[in-house]
Amino acid sequence: MSHILVTGGAGFIGANFVLDWLREDGADAVVNVDKLTYAGNLESLASLKCSNRHIFSQTDICDRAALDRLFAEYRPRAVVHFAAESHVDRSIEGPGGFIQTNVVGTFTLLEAARAYWSGLHGSERDVFRFLHVSTDEVFGSLQPSDPAFTETTAFAPNSPYSASKAAADHLVRAYYHTYGLPVLTTNCSNNYGPYHFPEKLIPLVLMKALAGEPLPVYGDGLNVRDWLYVGDHCAAVRAVLAKGRVGETYNVGGNNTKTNLDVVHTLCGLLDELRPKVTGSYRQQITFVADRPGHDRRYAVDSRKLQVELGWTCKETFETGLRKTVQWHLENQSWVSNVMSGLYRKGRDECHAG
Ligand code: NAD
Ligand code: TYD
């Protein structure tokens, strides 16, 4: 059986990627390498319990010896690297963990991949790919009339999170130019969808709305993000892995920019329809709170390269994707409440122990 090695596959996007990947008949088995930080949740992968095509290893990507053992044992044909500290607000509170995982961890993984790839021959060496999953936040903040980020926009990260991701992107690039490691990089906009940790805007608002709590909107709520349904991001990663040109970066976006206030109003409208309150609207819970320090004003992503070169397009509109997400949230309250109570950290099943 052939394998791919996925890092961070118990997190939000990684879990969606692993679930989507293994839904395809005949897809390679997945070696899922995840440290299980607060953001890692094996309950998201419950449907794969005891699957012989999903091998879970609780491993830190900073642990070179453990990575070497996994490469030697499973001989993956590709690495898909999602593992990261990913929340901007946490990076402001404590940047150290972001440097450790996003920079040192990516470096360690690159070194392990390079050592493994250097020992490959023939077609095994030719097909090997290292796909690094990154963010549009490396490009910094746009003025209202600036064009959207393209692959050639200069990096200008403004938070410790985006700076650590930018550093990782640079390392990945350097491993291609210096050592010839066959790398690919994707820079994606804000994702939303199932299994999203409720500290990020969309799942946080859903959770707080249903709990009758204030819905915190930072600053004036007019910061703009481009939103993409997570399944569309996973499809983009699969397309880049299959057909992307080695050494290239690909922007991934939903062509769907909204102010935060618009997003929160749309969520409240969907909840008013799908889970109406006894009286009034969820909108009455919206509360403006102090702004995030260094808060980027506007992101917008030009993903024409991915569309033209690789034929990728979004399947979900913001309306269909957000409706699906709200429905998922309403139908999976136990996933959300186990995160909030901390129970999800106890739910590590023996079938997943690596
Ligand atoms: P997440 O925080 O939900 O999940 C991260 C996962 O990585 C968790 O399972 C965690 O346990 C694991 N992890 C953290 N440190 C680790 C370490 N040292 N070793 C091994 N595993 C570790 O993040 P996400 O939202 O799923 O994002 C995944 C990737 O996509 C990240 O690289 C992020 O920068 C990128 N990205 C995210 C978004 C978004 O909107 N969420 C958008 C663009 C790009
Ligand atoms: P977030 O989901 O943290 O993603 P990112 O910072 O990576 O874009 O935040 C999305 C936007 O929502 C961002 O502009 C900050 C804002 N925001 C709020 O207004 N209130 C909140 O409680 C959170 C978590 C975010």
Short mmCIF file of C-alpha atoms and ligand atoms in Angstrom, two decimals:
data_model
loop_
_atom_site.label_atom_id
_atom_site.label_comp_id
_atom_site.label_asym_id
_atom_site.label_seq_id
_atom_site.Cartn_x
_atom_site.Cartn_y
_atom_site.Cartn_z
CA MET A 1 0.00 0.00 0.00
CA SER A 2 1.38 3.46 -0.83
CA HIS A 3 1.26 6.22 1.75
CA ILE A 4 1.17 9.98 2.06
CA LEU A 5 2.36 11.64 5.25
CA VAL A 6 0.01 14.37 6.48
CA THR A 7 1.04 16.64 9.35
CA GLY A 8 -1.60 18.35 11.50
CA GLY A 9 -4.28 15.94 10.30
CA ALA A 10 -6.21 16.18 13.57
CA GLY A 11 -6.70 19.94 13.19
CA PHE A 12 -9.50 21.74 11.36
CA ILE A 13 -8.26 21.69 7.76
CA GLY A 14 -6.04 18.63 8.15
CA ALA A 15 -8.93 16.49 9.44
CA ASN A 16 -11.17 17.63 6.57
CA PHE A 17 -8.34 16.82 4.15
CA VAL A 18 -7.78 13.33 5.59
CA LEU A 19 -11.51 12.54 5.60
CA ASP A 20 -11.93 13.75 1.99
CA TRP A 21 -8.77 11.95 0.84
CA LEU A 22 -9.79 8.60 2.30
CA ARG A 23 -13.29 8.88 0.82
CA GLU A 24 -11.70 8.25 -2.60
CA ASP A 25 -11.47 4.56 -3.45
CA GLY A 26 -7.89 3.50 -4.00
CA ALA A 27 -6.32 6.64 -2.48
CA ASP A 28 -3.01 6.16 -0.69
CA ALA A 29 -3.13 5.37 3.02
CA VAL A 30 -2.53 8.36 5.29
CA VAL A 31 0.15 8.53 7.98
CA ASN A 32 -1.28 11.30 10.15
CA VAL A 33 1.43 13.01 12.22
CA ASP A 34 -0.03 15.30 14.85
CA LYS A 35 1.19 16.44 18.26
CA LEU A 36 -2.40 16.85 19.49
CA THR A 37 -2.08 20.36 20.85
CA TYR A 38 -5.29 21.98 22.10
CA ALA A 39 -6.24 22.31 18.39
CA GLY A 40 -5.88 18.60 17.58
CA ASN A 41 -9.07 16.60 17.99
CA LEU A 42 -9.31 12.90 17.21
CA GLU A 43 -13.10 13.10 17.52
CA SER A 44 -13.03 14.78 14.09
CA LEU A 45 -11.58 11.51 12.74
CA ALA A 46 -13.93 9.20 14.64
CA SER A 47 -15.32 7.77 11.38
CA LEU A 48 -11.83 6.42 10.60
CA LYS A 49 -11.46 4.52 13.87
CA CYS A 50 -9.57 1.33 13.19
CA SER A 51 -9.39 2.03 9.43
CA ASN A 52 -6.32 0.29 8.05
CA ARG A 53 -5.79 3.22 5.67
CA HIS A 54 -5.37 5.74 8.49
CA ILE A 55 -2.30 5.46 10.69
CA PHE A 56 -2.21 8.03 13.47
CA SER A 57 1.04 8.97 15.18
CA GLN A 58 1.06 11.44 18.05
CA THR A 59 4.33 13.10 17.09
CA ASP A 60 5.76 16.60 17.29
CA ILE A 61 7.14 17.80 13.94
CA CYS A 62 10.10 19.19 15.91
CA ASP A 63 11.09 15.59 16.82
CA ARG A 64 13.57 14.69 14.08
CA ALA A 65 14.22 11.13 15.24
CA ALA A 66 10.51 10.31 15.31
CA LEU A 67 10.06 11.81 11.83
CA ASP A 68 12.98 9.77 10.48
CA ARG A 69 11.40 6.59 11.86
CA LEU A 70 8.05 7.41 10.20
CA PHE A 71 9.69 8.14 6.83
CA ALA A 72 11.68 4.90 7.01
CA GLU A 73 8.71 2.78 8.04
CA TYR A 74 6.06 4.11 5.64
CA ARG A 75 8.14 5.44 2.71
CA PRO A 76 5.53 8.10 1.81
CA ARG A 77 5.26 9.31 -1.78
CA ALA A 78 4.37 12.79 -0.53
CA VAL A 79 4.22 15.03 2.53
CA VAL A 80 1.26 17.38 2.99
CA HIS A 81 2.20 19.79 5.74
CA PHE A 82 -0.69 21.38 7.65
CA ALA A 83 0.71 21.27 11.21
CA ALA A 84 1.01 24.74 12.69
CA GLU A 85 -0.01 27.02 15.48
CA SER A 86 -2.75 28.85 13.60
CA HIS A 87 -4.58 31.42 15.73
CA VAL A 88 -3.51 35.06 15.38
CA ASP A 89 -4.82 36.09 18.82
CA ARG A 90 -2.79 33.32 20.50
CA SER A 91 0.30 34.43 18.56
CA ILE A 92 -0.10 37.89 20.06
CA GLU A 93 -0.40 36.45 23.59
CA GLY A 94 2.49 34.00 23.19
CA PRO A 95 4.55 34.04 19.99
CA GLY A 96 7.15 31.50 21.15
CA GLY A 97 5.10 28.40 20.31
CA PHE A 98 4.50 29.79 16.81
CA ILE A 99 8.22 30.14 16.15
CA GLN A 100 8.81 26.65 17.51
CA THR A 101 6.21 24.78 15.47
CA ASN A 102 5.82 26.93 12.38
CA VAL A 103 9.49 27.75 11.85
CA VAL A 104 11.58 25.14 13.72
CA GLY A 105 8.99 22.42 13.08
CA THR A 106 8.83 23.14 9.34
CA PHE A 107 12.63 23.23 9.21
CA THR A 108 12.84 19.88 11.02
CA LEU A 109 10.27 18.34 8.70
CA LEU A 110 12.11 19.69 5.65
CA GLU A 111 15.37 18.20 6.92
CA ALA A 112 13.74 14.81 7.54
CA ALA A 113 12.08 14.91 4.10
CA ARG A 114 15.34 15.91 2.43
CA ALA A 115 17.26 13.06 4.08
CA TYR A 116 14.57 10.57 3.06
CA TRP A 117 14.22 11.92 -0.51
CA SER A 118 18.02 11.93 -1.00
CA GLY A 119 17.99 8.18 -0.46
CA LEU A 120 15.28 7.52 -3.06
CA HIS A 121 15.98 6.36 -6.60
CA GLY A 122 14.21 6.19 -9.94
CA SER A 123 10.47 6.77 -10.04
CA GLU A 124 10.16 6.89 -6.23
CA ARG A 125 12.44 9.93 -6.27
CA ASP A 126 10.75 11.48 -9.32
CA VAL A 127 7.23 11.39 -7.92
CA PHE A 128 8.03 12.55 -4.37
CA ARG A 129 6.46 15.90 -3.39
CA PHE A 130 6.56 18.10 -0.28
CA LEU A 131 3.43 20.28 -0.19
CA HIS A 132 3.47 23.12 2.33
CA VAL A 133 0.10 24.60 3.29
CA SER A 134 0.32 28.30 4.02
CA THR A 135 -1.83 31.38 4.33
CA ASP A 136 -2.66 34.61 2.51
CA GLU A 137 -1.71 36.43 5.74
CA VAL A 138 1.98 36.33 4.72
CA PHE A 139 1.17 39.14 2.24
CA GLY A 140 0.06 41.57 4.96
CA SER A 141 -2.77 44.08 4.70
CA LEU A 142 -4.30 45.68 1.57
CA GLN A 143 -5.51 49.26 1.16
CA PRO A 144 -9.14 49.52 -0.06
CA SER A 145 -8.16 50.05 -3.72
CA ASP A 146 -5.18 47.66 -3.87
CA PRO A 147 -5.45 44.67 -6.22
CA ALA A 148 -5.82 41.22 -4.66
CA PHE A 149 -2.72 39.25 -3.58
CA THR A 150 -1.06 37.32 -6.40
CA GLU A 151 1.76 34.79 -6.13
CA THR A 152 4.26 37.60 -6.78
CA THR A 153 2.97 40.02 -4.12
CA ALA A 154 5.81 40.83 -1.71
CA PHE A 155 5.57 39.28 1.76
CA ALA A 156 4.70 41.80 4.50
CA PRO A 157 3.48 39.80 7.51
CA ASN A 158 2.13 41.80 10.45
CA SER A 159 1.43 39.29 13.24
CA PRO A 160 3.71 36.75 14.88
CA TYR A 161 1.51 34.07 13.28
CA SER A 162 1.87 35.41 9.74
CA ALA A 163 5.56 36.17 10.26
CA SER A 164 6.19 32.58 11.37
CA LYS A 165 4.29 31.23 8.36
CA ALA A 166 6.22 33.56 6.04
CA ALA A 167 9.47 32.26 7.53
CA ALA A 168 8.31 28.69 6.87
CA ASP A 169 7.36 29.58 3.27
CA HIS A 170 10.85 31.01 2.74
CA LEU A 171 12.48 27.85 4.12
CA VAL A 172 10.37 25.68 1.82
CA ARG A 173 11.39 27.81 -1.16
CA ALA A 174 15.06 27.63 -0.13
CA TYR A 175 14.96 23.81 0.04
CA TYR A 176 13.86 23.74 -3.60
CA HIS A 177 16.44 26.23 -4.83
CA THR A 178 19.32 24.90 -2.73
CA TYR A 179 18.72 21.16 -2.56
CA GLY A 180 16.20 20.54 -5.34
CA LEU A 181 13.64 19.14 -2.90
CA PRO A 182 10.41 18.94 -4.98
CA VAL A 183 8.26 21.38 -3.04
CA LEU A 184 4.89 23.03 -3.66
CA THR A 185 3.29 25.79 -1.58
CA THR A 186 -0.31 26.94 -1.29
CA ASN A 187 -1.34 30.29 0.24
CA CYS A 188 -4.99 30.15 1.15
CA SER A 189 -7.53 32.62 2.52
CA ASN A 190 -9.75 32.14 5.61
CA ASN A 191 -11.39 28.73 5.72
CA TYR A 192 -14.68 27.76 7.35
CA GLY A 193 -16.63 24.51 7.65
CA PRO A 194 -17.01 21.42 9.84
CA TYR A 195 -14.61 20.66 12.75
CA HIS A 196 -13.52 24.31 13.08
CA PHE A 197 -12.12 25.03 16.54
CA PRO A 198 -14.49 27.51 18.23
CA GLU A 199 -11.89 30.20 18.84
CA LYS A 200 -11.98 31.41 15.21
CA LEU A 201 -14.62 33.94 14.15
CA ILE A 202 -17.28 31.73 12.49
CA PRO A 203 -17.47 28.80 14.94
CA LEU A 204 -17.01 31.18 17.89
CA VAL A 205 -20.00 33.28 16.81
CA LEU A 206 -22.15 30.16 16.29
CA MET A 207 -21.24 28.78 19.69
CA LYS A 208 -21.78 32.06 21.53
CA ALA A 209 -25.01 32.86 19.68
CA LEU A 210 -26.58 29.56 20.73
CA ALA A 211 -25.34 30.06 24.31
CA GLY A 212 -27.03 33.50 24.43
CA GLU A 213 -23.68 35.25 24.91
CA PRO A 214 -22.37 38.49 23.34
CA LEU A 215 -20.92 38.06 19.83
CA PRO A 216 -17.56 39.88 19.94
CA VAL A 217 -16.76 41.95 16.86
CA TYR A 218 -13.29 43.51 16.96
CA GLY A 219 -12.97 47.26 16.32
CA ASP A 220 -15.49 48.64 13.83
CA GLY A 221 -16.13 45.20 12.26
CA LEU A 222 -15.13 46.51 8.83
CA ASN A 223 -11.97 44.41 8.40
CA VAL A 224 -12.27 42.37 5.21
CA ARG A 225 -11.39 38.70 4.74
CA ASP A 226 -11.75 36.33 1.78
CA TRP A 227 -13.68 33.22 2.88
CA LEU A 228 -13.36 29.73 1.39
CA TYR A 229 -15.24 26.55 2.30
CA VAL A 230 -12.75 24.04 3.71
CA GLY A 231 -13.73 21.31 1.22
CA ASP A 232 -12.76 23.63 -1.63
CA HIS A 233 -9.38 24.25 0.01
CA CYS A 234 -8.85 20.49 0.36
CA ALA A 235 -9.68 20.03 -3.34
CA ALA A 236 -7.15 22.74 -4.20
CA VAL A 237 -4.45 20.97 -2.16
CA ARG A 238 -5.22 17.70 -3.95
CA ALA A 239 -5.00 19.44 -7.34
CA VAL A 240 -1.67 21.10 -6.51
CA LEU A 241 -0.28 17.82 -5.18
CA ALA A 242 -1.35 15.96 -8.32
CA LYS A 243 -0.53 18.51 -11.00
CA GLY A 244 1.28 21.51 -9.49
CA ARG A 245 4.59 22.59 -10.97
CA VAL A 246 7.46 21.85 -8.62
CA GLY A 247 8.87 24.94 -6.91
CA GLU A 248 5.73 26.99 -7.57
CA THR A 249 3.34 28.65 -5.14
CA TYR A 250 -0.42 28.75 -5.72
CA ASN A 251 -2.87 31.19 -4.15
CA VAL A 252 -6.19 29.69 -3.07
CA GLY A 253 -9.22 31.89 -2.43
CA GLY A 254 -12.98 32.00 -2.60
CA ASN A 255 -13.23 35.28 -4.52
CA ASN A 256 -15.57 36.13 -1.72
CA THR A 257 -14.54 39.10 0.38
CA LYS A 258 -16.76 40.19 3.27
CA THR A 259 -16.45 42.49 6.24
CA ASN A 260 -16.50 40.72 9.59
CA LEU A 261 -19.75 42.48 10.38
CA ASP A 262 -21.32 41.08 7.18
CA VAL A 263 -20.19 37.58 8.15
CA VAL A 264 -21.65 37.88 11.66
CA HIS A 265 -24.94 39.29 10.32
CA THR A 266 -25.22 36.46 7.79
CA LEU A 267 -24.59 33.87 10.53
CA CYS A 268 -27.24 35.47 12.73
CA GLY A 269 -29.71 35.44 9.81
CA LEU A 270 -29.09 31.72 9.21
CA LEU A 271 -29.53 30.93 12.90
CA ASP A 272 -32.72 33.03 13.03
CA GLU A 273 -34.05 30.82 10.22
CA LEU A 274 -32.73 27.42 11.33
CA ARG A 275 -32.87 27.73 15.14
CA PRO A 276 -35.10 30.77 15.90
CA LYS A 277 -34.99 32.33 19.35
CA VAL A 278 -38.19 32.54 21.34
CA THR A 279 -38.14 36.30 20.82
CA GLY A 280 -35.91 38.63 18.82
CA SER A 281 -32.88 38.01 16.65
CA TYR A 282 -29.37 36.72 17.33
CA ARG A 283 -28.25 40.05 15.85
CA GLN A 284 -29.14 41.67 19.17
CA GLN A 285 -26.18 39.80 20.71
CA ILE A 286 -23.60 41.55 18.46
CA THR A 287 -21.15 43.52 20.64
CA PHE A 288 -18.24 45.67 19.50
CA VAL A 289 -15.10 44.98 21.54
CA ALA A 290 -11.52 46.32 21.61
CA ASP A 291 -9.63 45.77 18.37
CA ARG A 292 -6.88 43.15 17.91
CA PRO A 293 -3.41 44.82 18.01
CA GLY A 294 -1.97 45.17 14.50
CA HIS A 295 -5.25 43.95 13.00
CA ASP A 296 -4.85 43.57 9.21
CA ARG A 297 -7.54 45.63 7.49
CA ARG A 298 -8.13 43.78 4.26
CA TYR A 299 -7.19 40.53 2.53
CA ALA A 300 -8.19 39.54 -1.01
CA VAL A 301 -6.79 36.65 -3.02
CA ASP A 302 -6.33 36.26 -6.75
CA SER A 303 -6.37 32.52 -7.45
CA ARG A 304 -6.44 32.67 -11.26
CA LYS A 305 -3.13 30.79 -11.52
CA LEU A 306 -4.64 27.77 -9.76
CA GLN A 307 -7.78 27.99 -11.88
CA VAL A 308 -6.05 28.42 -15.23
CA GLU A 309 -3.12 26.04 -14.71
CA LEU A 310 -4.78 23.30 -12.72
CA GLY A 311 -8.47 23.72 -13.49
CA TRP A 312 -9.52 24.21 -9.86
CA THR A 313 -12.76 26.05 -9.07
CA CYS A 314 -14.81 26.54 -5.91
CA LYS A 315 -17.81 24.25 -5.56
CA GLU A 316 -19.42 26.21 -2.73
CA THR A 317 -20.61 29.79 -2.76
CA PHE A 318 -20.47 31.67 0.53
CA GLU A 319 -24.24 31.17 0.85
CA THR A 320 -24.18 27.38 0.31
CA GLY A 321 -20.98 26.85 2.30
CA LEU A 322 -22.11 28.91 5.27
CA ARG A 323 -25.53 27.24 5.35
CA LYS A 324 -23.83 23.81 5.36
CA THR A 325 -21.54 24.98 8.14
CA VAL A 326 -24.36 26.28 10.33
CA GLN A 327 -26.31 23.05 9.75
CA TRP A 328 -23.24 20.98 10.66
CA HIS A 329 -22.76 23.04 13.81
CA LEU A 330 -26.40 22.53 14.85
CA GLU A 331 -26.23 18.79 14.16
CA ASN A 332 -22.88 18.28 15.91
CA GLN A 333 -23.38 20.05 19.19
CA SER A 334 -21.64 17.21 21.04
CA TRP A 335 -18.41 17.82 19.06
CA VAL A 336 -18.58 21.50 20.05
CA SER A 337 -19.50 20.86 23.69
CA ASN A 338 -16.73 18.24 24.07
CA VAL A 339 -14.27 20.88 22.87
CA MET A 340 -15.62 23.43 25.31
CA SER A 341 -15.61 21.04 28.26
CA GLY A 342 -12.17 19.65 27.37
CA LEU A 343 -13.60 16.12 27.01
CA TYR A 344 -12.18 15.87 23.48
CA ARG A 345 -8.69 15.66 24.96
CA LYS A 346 -9.60 12.46 26.78
CA GLY A 347 -11.15 10.83 23.72
CA ARG A 348 -7.96 9.38 22.28
CA ASP A 349 -8.75 5.92 21.08
CA GLU A 350 -6.31 3.02 21.11
CA CYS A 351 -6.91 2.41 17.39
CA HIS A 352 -5.28 5.78 16.74
CA ALA A 353 -2.27 5.36 19.00
CA GLY A 354 0.90 5.56 16.96
P1 NAD B 1 -5.49 24.06 13.47
O1 NAD B 1 -4.90 24.95 14.51
O2 NAD B 1 -6.95 23.77 13.51
O3 NAD B 1 -4.73 22.65 13.46
C1 NAD B 1 -3.35 22.54 13.57
C2 NAD B 1 -3.01 21.09 13.84
O4 NAD B 1 -1.57 21.00 13.93
C3 NAD B 1 -3.57 20.56 15.16
O5 NAD B 1 -4.12 19.28 14.98
C4 NAD B 1 -2.35 20.50 16.07
O6 NAD B 1 -2.42 19.47 17.05
C5 NAD B 1 -1.23 20.23 15.07
N1 NAD B 1 0.08 20.68 15.56
C6 NAD B 1 0.39 21.88 16.12
N2 NAD B 1 1.68 21.91 16.46
C7 NAD B 1 2.22 20.72 16.09
C8 NAD B 1 3.52 20.16 16.15
N3 NAD B 1 4.54 20.82 16.71
N4 NAD B 1 3.71 18.91 15.66
C9 NAD B 1 2.69 18.21 15.11
N5 NAD B 1 1.44 18.69 15.05
C10 NAD B 1 1.20 19.93 15.52
O7 NAD B 1 -5.08 24.72 12.08
P2 NAD B 1 -5.89 24.77 10.71
O8 NAD B 1 -6.82 25.91 10.75
O9 NAD B 1 -6.39 23.41 10.40
O10 NAD B 1 -4.70 25.15 9.70
C11 NAD B 1 -3.92 24.14 9.08
C12 NAD B 1 -2.86 24.78 8.23
O11 NAD B 1 -3.47 25.60 7.24
C13 NAD B 1 -1.92 25.70 9.01
O12 NAD B 1 -0.62 25.53 8.49
C14 NAD B 1 -2.44 27.10 8.73
O13 NAD B 1 -1.41 28.04 8.79
C15 NAD B 1 -2.96 26.92 7.31
N6 NAD B 1 -4.06 27.81 6.94
C16 NAD B 1 -5.16 27.92 7.73
C17 NAD B 1 -6.22 28.74 7.33
C18 NAD B 1 -7.49 28.84 8.16
O14 NAD B 1 -8.37 29.65 7.80
N7 NAD B 1 -7.67 28.06 9.21
C19 NAD B 1 -6.13 29.45 6.14
C20 NAD B 1 -4.97 29.31 5.35
C21 NAD B 1 -3.95 28.49 5.75
P1 TYD B 2 -9.96 34.70 12.77
O1 TYD B 2 -11.07 33.71 12.61
O2 TYD B 2 -9.21 34.72 14.06
O3 TYD B 2 -8.98 34.51 11.52
P2 TYD B 2 -7.74 35.43 11.03
O4 TYD B 2 -7.35 36.36 12.09
O5 TYD B 2 -6.70 34.38 10.77
O6 TYD B 2 -8.22 36.11 9.79
O7 TYD B 2 -10.54 36.14 12.56
C1 TYD B 2 -11.23 36.49 11.36
C2 TYD B 2 -11.59 37.95 11.47
O8 TYD B 2 -12.55 38.11 12.51
C3 TYD B 2 -10.41 38.82 11.85
O9 TYD B 2 -10.51 40.07 11.15
C4 TYD B 2 -10.59 39.05 13.34
C5 TYD B 2 -12.09 39.01 13.52
N1 TYD B 2 -12.58 38.48 14.81
C6 TYD B 2 -13.55 39.19 15.51
O10 TYD B 2 -14.00 40.28 15.10
N2 TYD B 2 -14.00 38.66 16.70
C7 TYD B 2 -13.52 37.48 17.21
O11 TYD B 2 -13.93 37.07 18.32
C8 TYD B 2 -12.52 36.77 16.45
C9 TYD B 2 -11.96 35.47 16.96
C10 TYD B 2 -12.10 37.30 15.25
#
